[in-house]
PDB file of C-alpha atoms in Angstrom:
ATOM      1  CA  LEU A 141     -26.640  49.755  32.859  1.00 82.00           C
ATOM      2  CA  LEU A 142     -24.031  47.086  33.716  1.00 78.00           C
ATOM      3  CA  SER A 143     -21.788  47.515  31.389  1.00 80.00           C
ATOM      4  CA  ARG A 144     -21.762  52.053  33.163  1.00 86.00           C
ATOM      5  CA  GLN A 145     -21.549  49.420  36.632  1.00 86.00           C
ATOM      6  CA  LEU A 146     -18.358  47.388  35.396  1.00 83.00           C
ATOM      7  CA  ASP A 147     -16.919  50.818  34.695  1.00 86.00           C
ATOM      8  CA  PHE A 148     -17.645  52.888  38.017  1.00 87.00           C
ATOM      9  CA  LEU A 149     -16.122  50.400  40.035  1.00 87.00           C
ATOM     10  CA  THR A 150     -13.559  49.656  37.596  1.00 86.00           C
ATOM     11  CA  ARG A 151     -12.714  53.292  38.589  1.00 88.00           C
ATOM     12  CA  LEU A 152     -13.692  52.586  42.181  1.00 88.00           C
ATOM     13  CA  GLN A 153     -10.656  50.193  42.340  1.00 87.00           C
ATOM     14  CA  ARG A 154      -8.091  51.835  40.109  1.00 89.00           C
ATOM     15  CA  ASP A 155      -8.509  54.949  43.226  1.00 86.00           C
ATOM     16  CA  GLU A 156      -8.987  52.508  46.540  1.00 87.00           C
ATOM     17  CA  THR A 157      -6.196  52.125  48.977  1.00 88.00           C
ATOM     18  CA  ASP A 158      -8.038  50.688  51.692  1.00 87.00           C
ATOM     19  CA  PRO A 159      -7.080  46.332  51.152  1.00 88.00           C
ATOM     20  CA  ASP A 160     -10.515  45.870  52.946  1.00 89.00           C
ATOM     21  CA  VAL A 161     -12.485  48.495  50.940  1.00 88.00           C
ATOM     22  CA  LEU A 162     -10.973  46.962  47.747  1.00 85.00           C
ATOM     23  CA  GLY A 163     -11.674  43.111  48.225  1.00 85.00           C
ATOM     24  CA  HIS A 164     -15.766  44.853  48.971  1.00 87.00           C
ATOM     25  CA  LEU A 165     -15.648  46.553  45.431  1.00 86.00           C
ATOM     26  CA  PHE A 166     -14.068  43.641  43.951  1.00 82.00           C
ATOM     27  CA  ARG A 167     -16.689  41.373  45.042  1.00 83.00           C
ATOM     28  CA  LEU A 168     -19.332  43.698  43.850  1.00 85.00           C
ATOM     29  CA  ASP A 169     -17.566  44.046  40.564  1.00 82.00           C
ATOM     30  CA  HIS A 170     -17.666  39.909  40.257  1.00 79.00           C
ATOM     31  CA  LEU A 171     -21.174  40.126  41.171  1.00 83.00           C
ATOM     32  CA  ALA A 172     -21.964  42.526  38.505  1.00 83.00           C
ATOM     33  CA  THR A 173     -20.148  40.418  35.799  1.00 81.00           C
ATOM     34  CA  ARG A 174     -22.029  37.227  37.069  1.00 81.00           C
ATOM     35  CA  MET A 175     -25.251  39.436  36.488  1.00 83.00           C
ATOM     36  CA  ARG A 176     -24.152  40.717  33.006  1.00 82.00           C
ATOM     37  CA  ARG A 177     -23.418  36.867  31.631  1.00 81.00           C
ATOM     38  CA  ASN A 178     -26.576  36.145  32.983  1.00 79.00           C
ATOM     39  CA  ALA A 179     -28.442  38.976  31.285  1.00 81.00           C
ATOM     40  CA  GLU A 180     -26.462  37.520  27.674  1.00 82.00           C
ATOM     41  CA  SER A 181     -27.275  34.215  27.997  1.00 81.00           C
ATOM     42  CA  LEU A 182     -30.816  35.005  28.241  1.00 79.00           C
ATOM     43  CA  LEU A 183     -29.807  37.346  24.835  1.00 80.00           C
ATOM     44  CA  VAL A 184     -28.266  34.148  23.738  1.00 79.00           C
ATOM     45  CA  LEU A 185     -31.671  31.776  24.190  1.00 78.00           C
ATOM     46  CA  ALA A 186     -33.189  34.932  22.584  1.00 77.00           C
ATOM     47  CA  GLY A 187     -31.134  34.184  19.372  1.00 79.00           C
ATOM     48  CA  ASN A 188     -29.012  37.674  19.516  1.00 78.00           C
ATOM     49  CA  GLU A 189     -26.041  37.716  19.416  1.00 75.00           C
ATOM     50  CA  SER A 190     -23.968  38.833  21.895  1.00 72.00           C
ATOM     51  CA  PRO A 191     -22.886  42.420  22.245  1.00 70.00           C
ATOM     52  CA  ARG A 192     -19.135  42.180  23.413  1.00 76.00           C
ATOM     53  CA  ARG A 193     -16.909  41.761  20.543  1.00 79.00           C
ATOM     54  CA  TRP A 194     -12.734  41.186  20.883  1.00 83.00           C
ATOM     55  CA  PRO A 195     -11.837  42.944  17.338  1.00 85.00           C
ATOM     56  CA  ALA A 196      -8.107  41.380  16.907  1.00 93.00           C
ATOM     57  CA  PRO A 197      -7.043  38.284  18.117  1.00 93.00           C
ATOM     58  CA  VAL A 198      -6.885  37.323  21.557  1.00 94.00           C
ATOM     59  CA  PRO A 199      -4.585  34.660  23.248  1.00 95.00           C
ATOM     60  CA  VAL A 200      -6.521  31.631  24.840  1.00 95.00           C
ATOM     61  CA  LEU A 201      -5.395  32.979  28.053  1.00 96.00           C
ATOM     62  CA  ASP A 202      -7.061  35.233  28.293  1.00 95.00           C
ATOM     63  CA  VAL A 203     -10.408  33.873  26.828  1.00 96.00           C
ATOM     64  CA  VAL A 204      -9.836  31.663  29.574  1.00 96.00           C
ATOM     65  CA  ARG A 205      -9.311  34.207  32.104  1.00 94.00           C
ATOM     66  CA  ALA A 206     -12.572  36.576  31.129  1.00 92.00           C
ATOM     67  CA  ALA A 207     -14.260  33.037  31.722  1.00 94.00           C
ATOM     68  CA  VAL A 208     -13.292  32.663  34.698  1.00 93.00           C
ATOM     69  CA  SER A 209     -13.764  36.430  36.021  1.00 88.00           C
ATOM     70  CA  GLU A 210     -17.483  35.726  35.057  1.00 88.00           C
ATOM     71  CA  VAL A 211     -17.852  33.264  37.475  1.00 90.00           C
ATOM     72  CA  GLU A 212     -18.447  34.179  41.091  1.00 83.00           C
ATOM     73  CA  ASP A 213     -16.277  31.076  43.149  1.00 89.00           C
ATOM     74  CA  TYR A 214     -13.643  31.911  40.862  1.00 89.00           C
ATOM     75  CA  ARG A 215     -10.990  31.636  43.676  1.00 90.00           C
ATOM     76  CA  ARG A 216     -11.631  27.608  43.125  1.00 94.00           C
ATOM     77  CA  VAL A 217     -10.694  28.476  39.758  1.00 96.00           C
ATOM     78  CA  GLY A 218      -6.620  26.451  38.206  1.00 96.00           C
ATOM     79  CA  LEU A 219      -5.365  27.560  35.536  1.00 95.00           C
ATOM     80  CA  ARG A 220      -2.949  24.041  34.497  1.00 92.00           C
ATOM     81  CA  GLY A 221      -1.220  23.610  31.011  1.00 89.00           C
ATOM     82  CA  LEU A 222      -2.935  26.083  28.615  1.00 93.00           C
ATOM     83  CA  ASP A 223      -0.782  25.993  25.328  1.00 92.00           C
ATOM     84  CA  PRO A 224      -0.612  29.100  23.730  1.00 91.00           C
ATOM     85  CA  PHE A 225      -3.255  29.827  20.915  1.00 92.00           C
ATOM     86  CA  THR A 226      -4.928  32.600  19.721  1.00 92.00           C
ATOM     87  CA  VAL A 227      -8.622  32.985  19.081  1.00 92.00           C
ATOM     88  CA  LEU A 228     -10.452  34.961  16.261  1.00 91.00           C
ATOM     89  CA  GLY A 229     -11.875  38.336  17.934  1.00 91.00           C
ATOM     90  CA  SER A 230     -15.091  37.423  16.819  1.00 89.00           C
ATOM     91  CA  ALA A 231     -15.440  34.069  18.015  1.00 91.00           C
ATOM     92  CA  ALA A 232     -13.381  35.255  21.778  1.00 93.00           C
ATOM     93  CA  ALA A 233     -16.313  36.835  23.738  1.00 91.00           C
ATOM     94  CA  ASP A 234     -18.771  33.450  22.922  1.00 91.00           C
ATOM     95  CA  LEU A 235     -16.056  31.573  23.727  1.00 93.00           C
ATOM     96  CA  ALA A 236     -15.428  32.831  26.724  1.00 93.00           C
ATOM     97  CA  HIS A 237     -19.055  32.951  27.961  1.00 91.00           C
ATOM     98  CA  LEU A 238     -19.327  28.958  26.536  1.00 92.00           C
ATOM     99  CA  LEU A 239     -16.591  28.028  28.786  1.00 95.00           C
ATOM    100  CA  ALA A 240     -17.861  30.332  31.916  1.00 93.00           C
ATOM    101  CA  GLU A 241     -21.179  28.588  31.756  1.00 90.00           C
ATOM    102  CA  LEU A 242     -19.139  25.146  31.835  1.00 92.00           C
ATOM    103  CA  VAL A 243     -16.782  25.858  34.880  1.00 94.00           C
ATOM    104  CA  GLU A 244     -19.914  27.825  36.564  1.00 90.00           C
ATOM    105  CA  ASN A 245     -21.157  24.262  36.071  1.00 88.00           C
ATOM    106  CA  ALA A 246     -17.980  22.257  37.574  1.00 91.00           C
ATOM    107  CA  LEU A 247     -18.249  24.749  40.412  1.00 91.00           C
ATOM    108  CA  THR A 248     -21.768  23.944  41.531  1.00 86.00           C
ATOM    109  CA  PHE A 249     -21.970  20.233  40.791  1.00 85.00           C
ATOM    110  CA  SER A 250     -18.614  19.776  42.829  1.00 89.00           C
ATOM    111  CA  PRO A 251     -17.762  20.074  46.727  1.00 90.00           C
ATOM    112  CA  PRO A 252     -17.792  23.630  47.784  1.00 88.00           C
ATOM    113  CA  HIS A 253     -13.866  23.372  48.363  1.00 89.00           C
ATOM    114  CA  ALA A 254     -13.191  21.197  45.665  1.00 92.00           C
ATOM    115  CA  PRO A 255     -10.904  23.042  43.150  1.00 94.00           C
ATOM    116  CA  VAL A 256     -11.933  23.238  39.423  1.00 96.00           C
ATOM    117  CA  GLU A 257      -9.392  23.146  37.026  1.00 97.00           C
ATOM    118  CA  ILE A 258      -9.410  24.287  33.364  1.00 97.00           C
ATOM    119  CA  ARG A 259      -6.527  22.882  30.672  1.00 96.00           C
ATOM    120  CA  GLY A 260      -5.584  23.594  27.340  1.00 95.00           C
ATOM    121  CA  VAL A 261      -3.499  22.308  24.520  1.00 92.00           C
ATOM    122  CA  GLY A 262      -2.888  22.704  20.406  1.00 88.00           C
ATOM    123  CA  ARG A 263      -3.747  20.129  18.429  1.00 80.00           C
ATOM    124  CA  PRO A 264      -1.535  20.685  15.300  1.00 73.00           C
ATOM    125  CA  GLU A 265      -2.460  17.336  13.778  1.00 75.00           C
ATOM    126  CA  ARG A 266      -6.047  18.559  13.355  1.00 69.00           C
ATOM    127  CA  GLY A 267      -5.214  21.895  12.037  1.00 71.00           C
ATOM    128  CA  MET A 268      -5.313  24.979  13.616  1.00 76.00           C
ATOM    129  CA  ALA A 269      -7.672  22.953  16.701  1.00 87.00           C
ATOM    130  CA  TYR A 270      -7.514  23.335  20.310  1.00 91.00           C
ATOM    131  CA  THR A 271      -8.881  21.325  22.846  1.00 92.00           C
ATOM    132  CA  LEU A 272     -10.213  22.630  26.356  1.00 94.00           C
ATOM    133  CA  TRP A 273     -10.792  20.736  29.742  1.00 95.00           C
ATOM    134  CA  VAL A 274     -13.089  21.398  32.056  1.00 95.00           C
ATOM    135  CA  VAL A 275     -11.885  19.213  34.883  1.00 94.00           C
ATOM    136  CA  ASP A 276     -14.333  18.910  38.301  1.00 93.00           C
ATOM    137  CA  ASN A 277     -14.510  16.973  41.518  1.00 87.00           C
ATOM    138  CA  GLY A 278     -18.332  16.572  40.939  1.00 80.00           C
ATOM    139  CA  VAL A 279     -20.259  13.923  42.115  1.00 78.00           C
ATOM    140  CA  GLY A 280     -20.623  12.018  39.246  1.00 79.00           C
ATOM    141  CA  MET A 281     -23.590  11.658  36.381  1.00 81.00           C
ATOM    142  CA  PRO A 282     -26.125   8.575  35.903  1.00 86.00           C
ATOM    143  CA  ALA A 283     -25.792   7.607  32.197  1.00 89.00           C
ATOM    144  CA  ALA A 284     -29.168   9.036  31.449  1.00 90.00           C
ATOM    145  CA  ASP A 285     -28.702  12.051  33.249  1.00 86.00           C
ATOM    146  CA  ILE A 286     -25.929  12.410  31.403  1.00 86.00           C
ATOM    147  CA  ALA A 287     -28.159  11.753  28.440  1.00 90.00           C
ATOM    148  CA  ARG A 288     -29.927  14.729  28.690  1.00 86.00           C
ATOM    149  CA  ALA A 289     -27.430  17.020  29.391  1.00 86.00           C
ATOM    150  CA  ASN A 290     -25.314  16.010  26.311  1.00 89.00           C
ATOM    151  CA  ARG A 291     -29.263  16.747  24.366  1.00 86.00           C
ATOM    152  CA  ARG A 292     -29.147  20.404  26.142  1.00 85.00           C
ATOM    153  CA  LEU A 293     -25.645  21.005  24.723  1.00 85.00           C
ATOM    154  CA  ALA A 294     -26.612  19.852  21.447  1.00 86.00           C
ATOM    155  CA  GLY A 295     -29.503  21.728  21.225  1.00 79.00           C
ATOM    156  CA  ALA A 296     -31.536  18.456  20.911  1.00 77.00           C
ATOM    157  CA  GLU A 297     -34.503  19.784  23.539  1.00 74.00           C
ATOM    158  CA  LEU A 298     -36.719  22.565  24.518  1.00 70.00           C
ATOM    159  CA  VAL A 299     -34.876  25.663  26.682  1.00 71.00           C
ATOM    160  CA  THR A 300     -38.912  26.414  27.480  1.00 66.00           C
ATOM    161  CA  ILE A 301     -38.811  23.433  29.653  1.00 61.00           C
ATOM    162  CA  ALA A 302     -35.530  24.224  30.880  1.00 55.00           C
ATOM    163  CA  PRO A 303     -35.238  24.388  35.182  1.00 61.00           C
ATOM    164  CA  SER A 304     -32.987  27.481  35.542  1.00 70.00           C
ATOM    165  CA  LYS A 305     -30.349  25.387  36.905  1.00 72.00           C
ATOM    166  CA  TYR A 306     -29.617  23.409  33.509  1.00 76.00           C
ATOM    167  CA  LEU A 307     -29.676  27.095  31.846  1.00 80.00           C
ATOM    168  CA  GLY A 308     -26.185  27.089  31.427  1.00 82.00           C
ATOM    169  CA  HIS A 309     -26.521  23.913  29.258  1.00 82.00           C
ATOM    170  CA  TYR A 310     -28.501  25.311  26.547  1.00 83.00           C
ATOM    171  CA  VAL A 311     -26.717  29.042  27.018  1.00 85.00           C
ATOM    172  CA  ALA A 312     -23.210  26.601  25.484  1.00 84.00           C
ATOM    173  CA  GLY A 313     -25.270  24.702  23.221  1.00 83.00           C
ATOM    174  CA  ASN A 314     -26.308  27.741  21.512  1.00 82.00           C
ATOM    175  CA  LEU A 315     -22.719  29.222  21.244  1.00 83.00           C
ATOM    176  CA  ALA A 316     -21.256  26.229  20.570  1.00 80.00           C
TER     177      ALA A 316
END
């Protein structure tokens, strides 16, 4: 249903000329995309694979843009210094989802108007490695909270006891 709704919104956006109406359609599109990511997060936690697949290799810039399109406050996200790189199509949707969860977390725990940046660099000394950073202006975390977050990301904590505000950690850990 969400896919059909998103397709319909895309058709409406393509045909709309009024800038105010178009802005409202883009907002609806973003909310529907966010709902799709939430539904896919629940599928990930249930052990299912993502229904979205990209068959061909994808530029990392497109993967990052897909991730940013899945967060509600996307206007606060800037892309800085993303080295060119190609991601296997079979990994692109999961990487976009994982990155969206991390960006959402950065946006949630940063001041309301503070920017969040995504940076990326190829690591030729490590073969075909590539490193992405999500840089935020959050208030920071005590060492004990960092340790718990790392346990969630590593899959060492049961998801059944998770408060919903940490759902993204479990999803990112499963996808990674």
